[in-house]
Short mmCIF file of C-alpha atoms in Angstrom, two decimals:
data_model
loop_
_atom_site.label_atom_id
_atom_site.label_comp_id
_atom_site.label_asym_id
_atom_site.label_seq_id
_atom_site.Cartn_x
_atom_site.Cartn_y
_atom_site.Cartn_z
CA MET A 1 96.43 95.29 128.41
CA ASP A 2 96.50 98.93 128.21
CA MET A 3 98.43 99.19 131.05
CA ASP A 4 101.19 97.02 130.01
CA MET A 5 101.78 98.54 126.71
CA GLU A 6 101.78 102.00 128.15
CA THR A 7 104.54 100.37 130.52
CA MET A 8 106.25 98.79 127.40
CA ASP A 9 106.65 101.93 126.13
CA ASP A 10 107.45 104.29 128.61
CA THR A 11 110.44 101.48 129.05
CA HIS A 12 111.70 102.40 125.58
CA HIS A 13 111.43 105.95 125.89
CA GLU A 14 112.49 106.92 129.01
CA HIS A 15 116.06 107.91 128.06
CA GLN A 16 114.09 110.53 125.71
CA ALA A 17 110.84 111.02 128.18
CA ALA A 18 112.60 114.22 130.20
CA ASP A 19 113.15 116.46 126.61
CA SER A 20 110.31 115.98 125.12
CA THR A 21 108.31 115.93 128.43
CA ALA A 22 109.58 119.30 129.43
CA ALA A 23 108.88 120.46 125.46
CA THR A 24 105.66 119.58 125.62
CA GLY A 25 104.52 120.29 128.92
CA GLY A 26 103.82 116.58 129.62
CA HIS A 27 100.53 116.77 128.01
CA GLY A 28 98.47 117.86 124.99
CA HIS A 29 99.22 117.22 121.23
CA SER A 30 101.05 118.90 118.78
CA HIS A 31 101.98 118.64 115.29
CA ASP A 32 104.55 121.40 115.54
CA LEU A 33 107.17 119.95 117.52
CA ASP A 34 111.17 120.83 116.78
CA PRO A 35 112.34 117.62 114.98
CA ALA A 36 115.58 118.20 117.35
CA LEU A 37 113.86 116.81 119.88
CA PHE A 38 113.67 113.34 118.98
CA GLN A 39 116.89 111.85 119.62
CA GLU A 40 116.82 108.23 118.80
CA PHE A 41 113.09 106.98 118.79
CA ALA A 42 110.07 109.43 117.00
CA ALA A 43 107.69 109.58 119.86
CA THR A 44 107.50 110.70 123.60
CA SER A 45 107.10 108.84 126.47
CA GLU A 46 103.69 109.86 126.98
CA PRO A 47 100.84 107.27 127.31
CA LEU A 48 98.98 106.18 124.20
CA GLY A 49 96.12 107.72 125.56
CA THR A 50 92.25 106.56 125.18
CA ILE A 51 91.54 108.34 122.28
CA MET A 52 94.47 107.19 120.18
CA ILE A 53 93.02 103.49 121.09
CA LEU A 54 89.90 104.13 119.44
CA HIS A 55 91.99 105.70 116.74
CA ILE A 56 94.12 102.78 115.87
CA PHE A 57 90.52 100.66 116.26
CA CYS A 58 88.90 102.60 113.76
CA MET A 59 91.58 102.06 111.44
CA VAL A 60 92.20 98.01 111.66
CA ILE A 61 88.82 97.79 111.36
CA ALA A 62 88.25 99.78 108.45
CA PHE A 63 91.63 99.26 106.51
CA GLY A 64 92.09 95.71 107.88
CA ILE A 65 88.50 94.04 107.85
CA LEU A 66 85.49 96.26 105.80
CA TYR A 67 87.87 97.67 103.10
CA PRO A 68 89.10 93.89 101.82
CA LEU A 69 85.68 92.39 102.41
CA GLY A 70 83.89 95.16 100.34
CA MET A 71 86.80 94.53 97.62
CA VAL A 72 85.68 90.89 97.64
CA LEU A 73 81.71 91.97 97.31
CA GLY A 74 82.45 94.48 94.62
CA LEU A 75 84.20 91.71 92.16
CA ALA A 76 81.51 89.60 93.21
CA LYS A 77 78.93 92.16 92.41
CA ASN A 78 76.87 91.36 95.53
CA ARG A 79 74.54 94.17 96.67
CA TRP A 80 76.15 94.55 100.33
CA HIS A 81 79.37 95.93 98.41
CA VAL A 82 77.93 99.67 98.69
CA PRO A 83 76.56 99.17 102.34
CA VAL A 84 80.30 97.93 103.28
CA GLN A 85 81.96 100.39 101.54
CA ILE A 86 79.94 103.33 103.43
CA LEU A 87 80.93 101.77 106.51
CA ALA A 88 84.43 101.28 105.95
CA THR A 89 84.74 104.75 104.96
CA ALA A 90 82.69 106.36 107.59
CA ILE A 91 84.60 104.56 110.66
CA PHE A 92 87.65 105.70 108.46
CA ILE A 93 86.47 109.12 109.03
CA VAL A 94 85.92 108.66 112.59
CA GLY A 95 89.38 107.49 112.76
CA TYR A 96 90.98 110.18 110.85
CA PHE A 97 89.37 112.95 112.89
CA LEU A 98 90.02 110.81 116.48
CA ALA A 99 93.96 111.25 115.23
CA HIS A 100 93.85 114.81 115.31
CA ALA A 101 92.08 115.46 118.59
CA HIS A 102 93.81 112.96 120.81
CA ASP A 103 95.97 114.00 123.94
CA GLY A 104 99.46 112.27 125.62
CA ARG A 105 102.40 110.96 122.91
CA ASN A 106 103.43 113.55 120.68
CA TYR A 107 105.42 111.86 117.75
CA GLU A 108 108.31 113.81 115.55
CA PRO A 109 106.18 116.06 112.82
CA HIS A 110 107.79 113.75 109.75
CA ILE A 111 106.78 110.52 110.23
CA ALA A 112 105.77 108.47 106.93
CA HIS A 113 102.80 107.45 108.62
CA ARG A 114 101.71 111.10 108.75
CA TRP A 115 102.12 111.81 105.43
CA PHE A 116 101.01 108.45 103.91
CA ALA A 117 97.74 109.23 105.25
CA THR A 118 97.23 112.05 102.63
CA ILE A 119 97.74 109.59 99.92
CA VAL A 120 95.17 106.93 101.80
CA ILE A 121 93.03 110.25 101.59
CA TRP A 122 93.06 110.52 98.10
CA ILE A 123 92.39 107.07 97.16
CA VAL A 124 89.89 106.41 99.21
CA SER A 125 88.22 109.76 98.31
CA LEU A 126 88.57 109.24 94.33
CA GLN A 127 87.13 105.44 94.41
CA PHE A 128 84.21 106.53 96.54
CA GLY A 129 83.43 109.41 94.38
CA ALA A 130 83.75 107.11 91.20
CA GLY A 131 81.32 104.57 92.76
CA VAL A 132 79.27 107.27 93.51
CA TYR A 133 79.00 108.45 89.73
CA LEU A 134 78.40 105.06 88.74
CA LYS A 135 75.40 104.53 90.90
CA LEU A 136 74.19 107.69 89.23
CA HIS A 137 73.50 105.46 86.31
CA LEU A 138 74.56 108.51 83.36
CA GLU A 139 74.80 107.13 80.18
CA ARG A 140 74.04 109.75 77.71
CA GLY A 141 76.01 111.81 75.63
CA ILE A 142 79.72 112.16 77.27
CA HIS A 143 78.50 110.02 79.81
CA ALA A 144 78.73 107.13 77.97
CA ARG A 145 81.94 107.89 76.33
CA ILE A 146 83.55 108.02 79.74
CA ARG A 147 82.21 105.82 82.05
CA HIS A 148 83.93 102.68 81.49
CA TRP A 149 86.95 104.63 82.15
CA PHE A 150 85.08 105.29 85.74
CA VAL A 151 84.54 101.21 85.78
CA ARG A 152 88.25 100.53 85.52
CA VAL A 153 89.08 103.42 87.75
CA HIS A 154 86.94 102.14 90.70
CA LYS A 155 87.93 98.69 90.29
CA LEU A 156 91.93 99.66 90.25
CA LEU A 157 91.30 102.44 93.58
CA GLY A 158 89.30 99.30 95.18
CA ALA A 159 91.80 96.67 94.36
CA SER A 160 94.49 98.60 95.98
CA ILE A 161 92.79 100.23 98.92
CA PRO A 162 93.21 97.33 100.74
CA VAL A 163 97.34 97.22 100.08
CA VAL A 164 97.98 100.76 101.12
CA GLY A 165 95.60 100.26 104.39
CA TYR A 166 98.15 97.76 105.18
CA VAL A 167 100.89 99.46 104.67
CA GLN A 168 99.24 102.69 106.74
CA ILE A 169 98.65 100.23 109.28
CA VAL A 170 102.40 98.84 109.22
CA LEU A 171 103.35 102.23 109.29
CA GLY A 172 100.77 102.91 112.12
CA VAL A 173 102.31 100.65 114.61
CA ILE A 174 106.35 101.74 113.84
CA ALA A 175 105.10 105.39 114.82
CA THR A 176 102.94 104.45 117.39
CA LEU A 177 106.25 102.95 119.27
CA GLY A 178 108.54 105.46 118.03
CA PHE A 179 110.70 102.69 115.81
CA CYS A 180 112.92 102.81 112.76
CA TYR A 181 114.18 106.44 113.29
CA ALA A 182 117.55 107.98 112.89
CA ASP A 183 120.62 105.34 112.41
CA HIS A 184 117.51 102.31 112.43
CA THR A 185 115.67 103.40 109.66
CA GLY A 186 117.80 101.29 106.91
CA GLN A 187 117.69 97.63 108.91
CA CYS A 188 113.91 98.39 109.64
CA LEU A 189 112.79 99.40 106.17
CA ALA A 190 114.30 95.89 105.13
CA HIS A 191 113.06 93.79 107.42
CA PHE A 192 109.38 95.34 106.58
CA ILE A 193 109.93 95.30 103.16
CA MET A 194 110.96 91.70 103.08
CA GLY A 195 108.85 90.48 105.26
CA SER A 196 105.70 91.94 103.81
CA SER A 197 106.80 90.54 100.19
CA PHE A 198 106.87 86.71 101.80
CA VAL A 199 103.47 87.69 103.34
CA ALA A 200 102.35 88.60 99.84
CA TYR A 201 104.13 85.90 98.15
CA GLY A 202 102.08 83.61 100.18
CA ILE A 203 98.69 85.50 99.71
CA LEU A 204 99.38 85.11 96.15
CA LEU A 205 100.29 81.11 95.96
CA LEU A 206 97.35 80.53 98.02
CA LEU A 207 95.00 82.37 95.21
CA SER A 208 96.76 80.87 92.54
CA LEU A 209 96.07 77.28 94.16
CA ARG A 210 92.64 78.01 94.67
CA VAL A 211 91.35 80.24 91.57
CA GLY A 212 94.24 80.45 89.37
CA GLY A 213 95.17 77.00 87.94
CA PRO A 214 92.68 77.94 84.61
CA TRP A 215 94.06 81.09 84.30
CA LEU A 216 97.59 80.39 84.15
CA LEU A 217 96.57 77.29 82.06
CA ARG A 218 94.80 79.59 79.59
CA ARG A 219 97.96 81.87 79.04
CA GLY A 220 100.58 78.75 78.74
CA LYS A 221 102.04 80.20 81.84
CA SER A 222 103.20 78.28 84.85
CA PRO A 223 103.59 79.80 88.24
CA GLU A 224 107.22 80.02 88.35
CA TRP A 225 107.35 81.93 85.44
CA TYR A 226 105.61 85.12 87.41
CA ASP A 227 107.73 83.88 90.36
CA SER A 228 110.96 84.12 88.59
CA TRP A 229 110.18 87.44 86.86
CA VAL A 230 109.28 89.10 90.47
CA ILE A 231 112.53 87.40 91.31
CA MET A 232 114.78 88.84 89.08
CA LEU A 233 113.24 92.62 89.63
CA TRP A 234 113.66 92.42 92.84
CA GLY A 235 117.10 91.23 92.67
CA ILE A 236 118.06 94.38 90.22
CA VAL A 237 115.99 96.94 92.49
CA ASN A 238 118.24 95.27 95.60
CA THR A 239 121.70 95.04 93.93
CA PHE A 240 121.53 98.91 93.09
CA THR A 241 119.83 99.93 96.42
CA GLU A 242 121.04 98.30 99.50
CA HIS A 243 124.23 100.53 99.47
CA ARG A 244 125.08 104.20 99.64
CA TRP A 245 127.18 104.63 97.20
CA GLY A 246 129.99 106.72 97.60
CA SER A 247 130.38 105.48 101.50
CA ALA A 248 132.32 102.74 102.46
CA TRP A 249 130.91 99.20 102.50
CA SER A 250 129.81 97.33 105.26
CA HIS A 251 129.35 93.28 105.89
CA GLY A 252 125.51 94.11 105.50
CA ASP A 253 126.19 95.72 102.48
CA TYR A 254 128.21 93.18 101.37
CA GLN A 255 125.35 90.59 102.26
CA HIS A 256 122.16 92.23 101.03
CA THR A 257 123.98 93.17 97.92
CA SER A 258 125.13 89.83 97.12
CA MET A 259 121.82 88.26 97.98
CA GLY A 260 120.46 90.67 95.12
CA ILE A 261 122.86 89.70 92.40
CA ILE A 262 121.54 85.64 93.36
CA TRP A 263 118.06 86.36 93.15
CA TRP A 264 118.00 87.81 89.52
CA VAL A 265 120.24 85.86 88.37
CA ALA A 266 118.43 82.78 89.59
CA GLY A 267 115.38 84.57 88.06
CA LEU A 268 116.64 84.68 84.94
CA LEU A 269 117.24 81.19 85.22
CA GLY A 270 113.91 80.79 86.17
CA ILE A 271 112.40 82.64 83.65
CA LEU A 272 114.41 80.55 81.06
CA LEU A 273 113.18 77.07 82.65
CA SER A 274 109.44 78.13 82.99
CA ARG A 275 109.26 79.17 79.18
CA ASN A 276 106.03 77.48 77.66
CA GLY A 277 104.24 76.76 80.75
CA LYS A 278 106.88 74.46 82.30
CA ARG A 279 107.17 74.14 86.08
CA THR A 280 110.77 74.34 87.96
CA VAL A 281 112.26 74.58 90.95
CA VAL A 282 114.58 77.59 90.71
CA PRO A 283 112.21 80.02 92.80
CA SER A 284 111.85 77.29 95.29
CA ILE A 285 115.70 76.78 95.55
CA LEU A 286 116.58 80.40 95.56
CA ILE A 287 114.12 80.60 98.66
CA ILE A 288 115.82 77.53 100.38
CA LEU A 289 119.57 79.43 99.69
CA THR A 290 117.89 83.12 100.74
CA ALA A 291 116.76 81.08 104.20
CA VAL A 292 120.57 80.01 104.98
CA ALA A 293 121.65 83.05 104.08
CA PHE A 294 119.85 85.22 106.60
CA GLN A 295 120.86 82.52 109.07
CA GLY A 296 124.15 83.43 108.82
CA HIS A 297 123.55 87.03 109.00
CA ALA A 298 125.88 88.92 111.76
CA GLN A 299 123.62 90.55 114.28
CA HIS A 300 124.25 93.42 116.57
CA VAL A 301 121.56 92.83 119.18
CA PRO A 302 121.96 89.24 121.19
CA ASN A 303 118.77 87.56 121.00
CA SER A 304 118.44 88.38 117.44
CA GLY A 305 119.94 84.95 116.24
CA GLN A 306 117.83 83.01 117.43
CA ILE A 307 114.25 84.53 115.85
CA HIS A 308 116.51 84.99 112.92
CA SER A 309 117.24 81.05 112.66
CA TYR A 310 113.46 80.65 113.26
CA PHE A 311 112.78 82.54 110.53
CA GLY A 312 115.40 80.57 108.28
CA TYR A 313 113.77 77.25 109.25
CA MET A 314 110.03 78.48 108.15
CA LEU A 315 111.66 79.81 104.85
CA MET A 316 113.20 76.47 103.96
CA ALA A 317 110.24 74.58 104.94
CA GLY A 318 108.54 76.89 102.72
CA GLY A 319 110.92 76.42 99.51
CA LEU A 320 111.14 72.33 100.49
CA SER A 321 107.67 72.33 100.80
CA ARG A 322 107.34 73.82 97.31
CA ILE A 323 110.11 71.19 95.48
CA ILE A 324 107.78 68.56 96.74
CA GLU A 325 104.79 69.84 95.50
CA ILE A 326 106.35 70.32 92.26
CA CYS A 327 107.73 67.55 91.93
CA PHE A 328 105.58 64.95 93.48
CA VAL A 329 101.85 65.93 94.19
CA TRP A 330 101.51 68.53 91.41
CA LYS A 331 100.20 66.30 88.12
CA GLU A 332 99.47 68.60 84.70
CA GLY A 333 95.76 69.03 83.99
CA ASP A 334 93.97 67.95 87.75
CA PHE A 335 93.63 70.96 89.56
CA SER A 336 92.20 69.27 92.46
CA ILE A 337 93.68 70.45 95.60
CA LYS A 338 95.66 68.34 98.21
CA PRO A 339 96.67 69.38 101.67
CA TRP A 340 100.04 69.49 101.20
CA GLN A 341 99.77 72.16 98.78
CA TYR A 342 98.62 74.73 101.75
CA ILE A 343 101.75 74.29 103.24
CA PRO A 344 104.10 76.93 100.58
CA ALA A 345 101.74 79.44 101.07
CA LEU A 346 101.34 78.90 104.80
CA THR A 347 104.86 78.99 106.01
CA LEU A 348 105.87 81.72 103.72
CA THR A 349 103.05 84.02 105.31
CA LEU A 350 104.34 82.85 108.66
CA ALA A 351 107.87 83.86 107.74
CA GLY A 352 107.06 87.21 106.62
CA CYS A 353 105.53 88.07 109.98
CA LEU A 354 108.85 86.45 112.01
CA PHE A 355 110.74 88.95 109.85
CA MET A 356 108.93 91.95 110.29
CA GLY A 357 108.83 91.07 114.11
CA SER A 358 113.15 90.79 113.99
CA THR A 359 114.35 94.42 113.64
CA GLU A 360 117.07 95.37 115.85
CA GLU A 361 114.90 98.18 118.35
CA GLN A 362 112.04 95.53 118.94
CA LEU A 363 114.32 92.39 119.65
CA GLY A 364 116.28 95.27 122.23
CA LEU A 365 112.35 95.93 123.90
CA LEU A 366 112.22 92.15 124.61
CA SER A 367 115.73 92.06 126.40
CA THR A 368 114.72 95.15 128.49
CA LEU A 369 111.30 93.53 129.01
CA MET A 370 112.95 90.28 130.06
CA VAL A 371 110.36 88.43 127.16
CA ASP A 372 111.86 85.12 125.91
CA VAL A 373 112.19 85.06 121.99
CA SER A 374 109.96 81.82 122.12
CA SER A 375 107.02 83.37 123.60
CA TYR A 376 107.78 86.56 121.14
CA SER A 377 107.60 84.38 117.95
CA ASN A 378 104.36 82.57 119.13
CA ILE A 379 102.58 86.18 119.31
CA LEU A 380 104.13 86.65 115.62
CA LEU A 381 103.05 83.66 114.31
CA SER A 382 99.57 83.91 115.89
CA PHE A 383 99.39 87.04 113.42
CA GLY A 384 100.55 85.29 110.71
CA PHE A 385 98.12 82.38 111.19
CA ALA A 386 95.46 85.00 111.07
CA ILE A 387 96.56 86.45 108.26
CA PHE A 388 96.35 83.55 106.35
CA MET A 389 92.54 82.83 107.20
CA PHE A 390 91.43 85.65 106.78
CA ALA A 391 93.08 85.55 102.87
CA PHE A 392 91.36 81.85 102.60
CA VAL A 393 87.80 82.71 104.06
CA LEU A 394 87.86 86.14 101.53
CA ILE A 395 88.79 83.75 98.74
CA MET A 396 86.22 81.14 100.15
CA LEU A 397 83.24 84.09 100.28
CA TRP A 398 84.48 85.12 96.90
CA GLU A 399 83.91 81.17 95.16
CA HIS A 400 80.79 81.09 97.04
CA LEU A 401 79.28 84.56 96.42
CA THR A 402 80.63 84.03 91.82
CA GLY A 403 79.38 80.39 92.06
CA TYR A 404 83.43 79.29 91.07
CA ASN A 405 83.11 75.52 91.40
CA ALA A 406 86.54 74.72 92.97
CA ASP A 407 85.54 71.02 93.00
CA TYR A 408 86.53 71.04 89.22
CA GLN A 409 89.02 70.53 87.15
CA TYR A 410 90.28 71.02 83.50
CA THR A 411 91.85 68.34 80.99
CA GLU A 412 92.27 68.34 77.12
CA ALA A 413 90.04 66.03 76.33
CA PRO A 414 86.48 64.97 77.47
CA PRO A 415 86.48 62.12 79.55
CA PRO A 416 83.57 59.37 79.83
CA GLY A 417 80.19 60.57 80.88
CA PHE A 418 80.97 64.25 79.67
CA ASP A 419 77.48 64.96 78.22
CA ARG A 420 76.30 64.35 82.03
CA LEU A 421 78.63 66.25 83.86
CA GLU A 422 78.15 68.97 80.92
CA GLN A 423 74.47 68.91 81.57
CA GLN A 424 75.16 69.39 85.29
CA ASP A 425 77.51 72.22 84.62
CA SER A 426 74.67 73.86 82.51
CA GLN A 427 72.27 73.61 85.28
CA ARG A 428 74.94 75.41 87.90
CA HIS A 429 75.20 78.20 85.48
CA HIS A 430 71.10 78.67 84.68
CA HIS A 431 70.98 78.59 88.82
CA ASN A 432 73.81 80.99 89.37
CA ALA A 433 72.28 83.42 86.64
CA ALA A 434 69.19 83.51 88.58
CA ASN A 435 70.84 84.15 91.80
CA ASN A 436 72.58 86.97 90.02
CA SER A 437 69.38 88.79 88.41
CA SER A 438 68.58 89.43 92.22
CA ARG A 439 71.93 91.43 93.06
CA GLU A 440 72.53 95.32 92.64
CA ASP A 441 74.55 95.85 89.53
CA ASP A 442 76.80 99.35 89.84
CA ASP A 443 78.28 99.55 86.34
CA ASP A 444 76.54 97.31 83.88
CA ASP A 445 79.30 98.35 81.11
CA ASP A 446 81.37 96.04 82.93
CA SER A 447 78.88 92.96 82.80
CA ASP A 448 81.29 91.03 80.47
CA ASP A 449 83.81 90.20 82.68
CA ARG A 450 81.35 89.77 86.03
CA HIS A 451 83.66 87.20 87.11
CA LEU A 452 87.49 87.12 86.99
CA LEU A 453 88.78 83.68 86.87
CA ASP A 454 84.82 82.42 85.14
CA ASN A 455 85.07 79.62 82.85
CA ASP A 456 84.23 82.04 80.16
CA PHE A 457 87.81 81.92 79.10
CA LEU A 458 87.16 78.63 77.30
CA HIS A 459 85.60 80.31 74.24
CA ASP A 460 88.84 82.10 73.92
CA GLU A 461 89.66 81.01 70.22
CA ASP A 462 93.77 81.21 71.04
CA ALA A 463 93.27 79.20 74.11
CA VAL A 464 93.62 75.22 74.67
CA GLU A 465 90.07 73.58 74.61
CA LEU A 466 89.37 72.30 78.37
CA LYS A 467 86.57 70.54 79.61
CA PRO A 468 85.30 70.27 83.24
CA THR A 469 85.56 67.09 84.90
CA HIS A 470 85.12 66.25 88.49
CA ARG A 471 87.54 66.96 91.10
CA ILE A 472 90.09 62.95 90.96
CA GLU A 473 91.21 62.56 94.67
#
C-alpha cells in the first residue's frame, strides 16, 4: 500500500523531481529550502518514509478520533474524559516530534499546514492547562471569582479542538501531496471550504434531528431560520471575495460571484419566511439551484465534469429530500425520528466529500494514473459514510451518558395517562442522578448546565410549557 502511494506521488511530482532532489541531496529533511525550488507542487518527489506515515497515523488518531471522543465525554461529565484527553495529547506530542524527525520528502517552507500547527498547539496547550487548573479545585479568594471563566474557556477550547484538528488534517493531506500551490490555490480553497461547509451542514442537521428539537422549540425558531442566516452571510462573503478586484473577470469569477448574490438574496427571503418558528423550503430550493449551477460549471480537466455531475445529483437529492421531509414527513410538535429524515443530512455529507475530492490537481492525477472516476467516487463516498457514522456514534454516546431519552417527544397539551408517564420520567431522572453521583466532577461551578439539551429548560418562564409523551410512530 505504501509503495502504491509513493508511486502515485512520484508520478505527479516527476517534472519537479530533478531540481528538488539536487537541492536536497536526495535525502534528509529541511525546513529552510528555497521556495524558488517549488514550481507547481509544494512538495518534493522523495517517498514519504515510515516516520512521516507514523506522524500521519498519530495525528489522525488524536484529532480524528480521541479529541472528539474526549469532547463528548466532557460534555457528559464522564470520568473517562480526563484519561482520554491525556491520551490524545500524548499521541499529539509524539506525532509533532515525528514530523520534525523524518527523512525523505521535503515541503515548501510556507505551507499552511506548517503555520497552522502553531495555532493548534496553542489551543491544545491552553485547553489542557485550563483543565489542570480546574482539577486542582482552587475555590478560595481570587480563584472563586475567576473559576467560572476558566470553565467557559475550557469548554470553548475543548469544543474547538475537533474543528481545528479537522482543518489541520485536511491541510496535512494537501501538504503531503503538494497540492493547492501556485495557480491552483484559488480553486483548491473553493473546493475544500465549500465541501467542508456541506459536511458541517449535514452533521448539524443530524445533531438537530437527534437532540435539537426541544432546544429549537424553546427558542421559537425553526432550523431554516438559522440556515437562512448562515446562507445569507456566506453569500455576502462569496459576493465580494470570489473575484480579485482590479483584475479581469473570468468565467469562474462570474459563476462564483453570481452564486454568492443568489445565496444572500435567498437567505434574506428564508429569514423572512421562517420568522416566528415557521418552517420554509427556501434553503432546500437554494441547495437544488446550487447543484444545478455546479453541474453546468465550466471545467478545465476532461474528467472533471463527471464527478461534478455526481456531486450535483447528490446535492439535489439532499435538497429534494429536505423539501419532502418538511412538507410531508415532519409534523409540528412531533419529534419522533423517521428513517427519511436522515437522508438530507447523509446526502449533504456525501456531497461535501465528493466536492472536496474534485479539484483540478486531484482529477489530473487520476487521468495520469488511469483511474476511473466511478472508482474514485466510491472511495470519496466511503469517507462520507465513515464521517456520518462517527458523528452519529458520538451523538448516541452523549445521549446514553447523559440519560437524554430520544424516545420522548414534546407537545403543548398533556395527553391521557400523563400522570403515569410523568412518574416514569421522574423515576428515570432519579436513576440517572444516582449514576451521575459516581462520576468525577471536573468543575462544580458548572453543574447547572450539566446537560446542554436537558429538559430543565421546561422550567423557563418564557418557554412554552411542554409535556413529555411517548413517540408516535
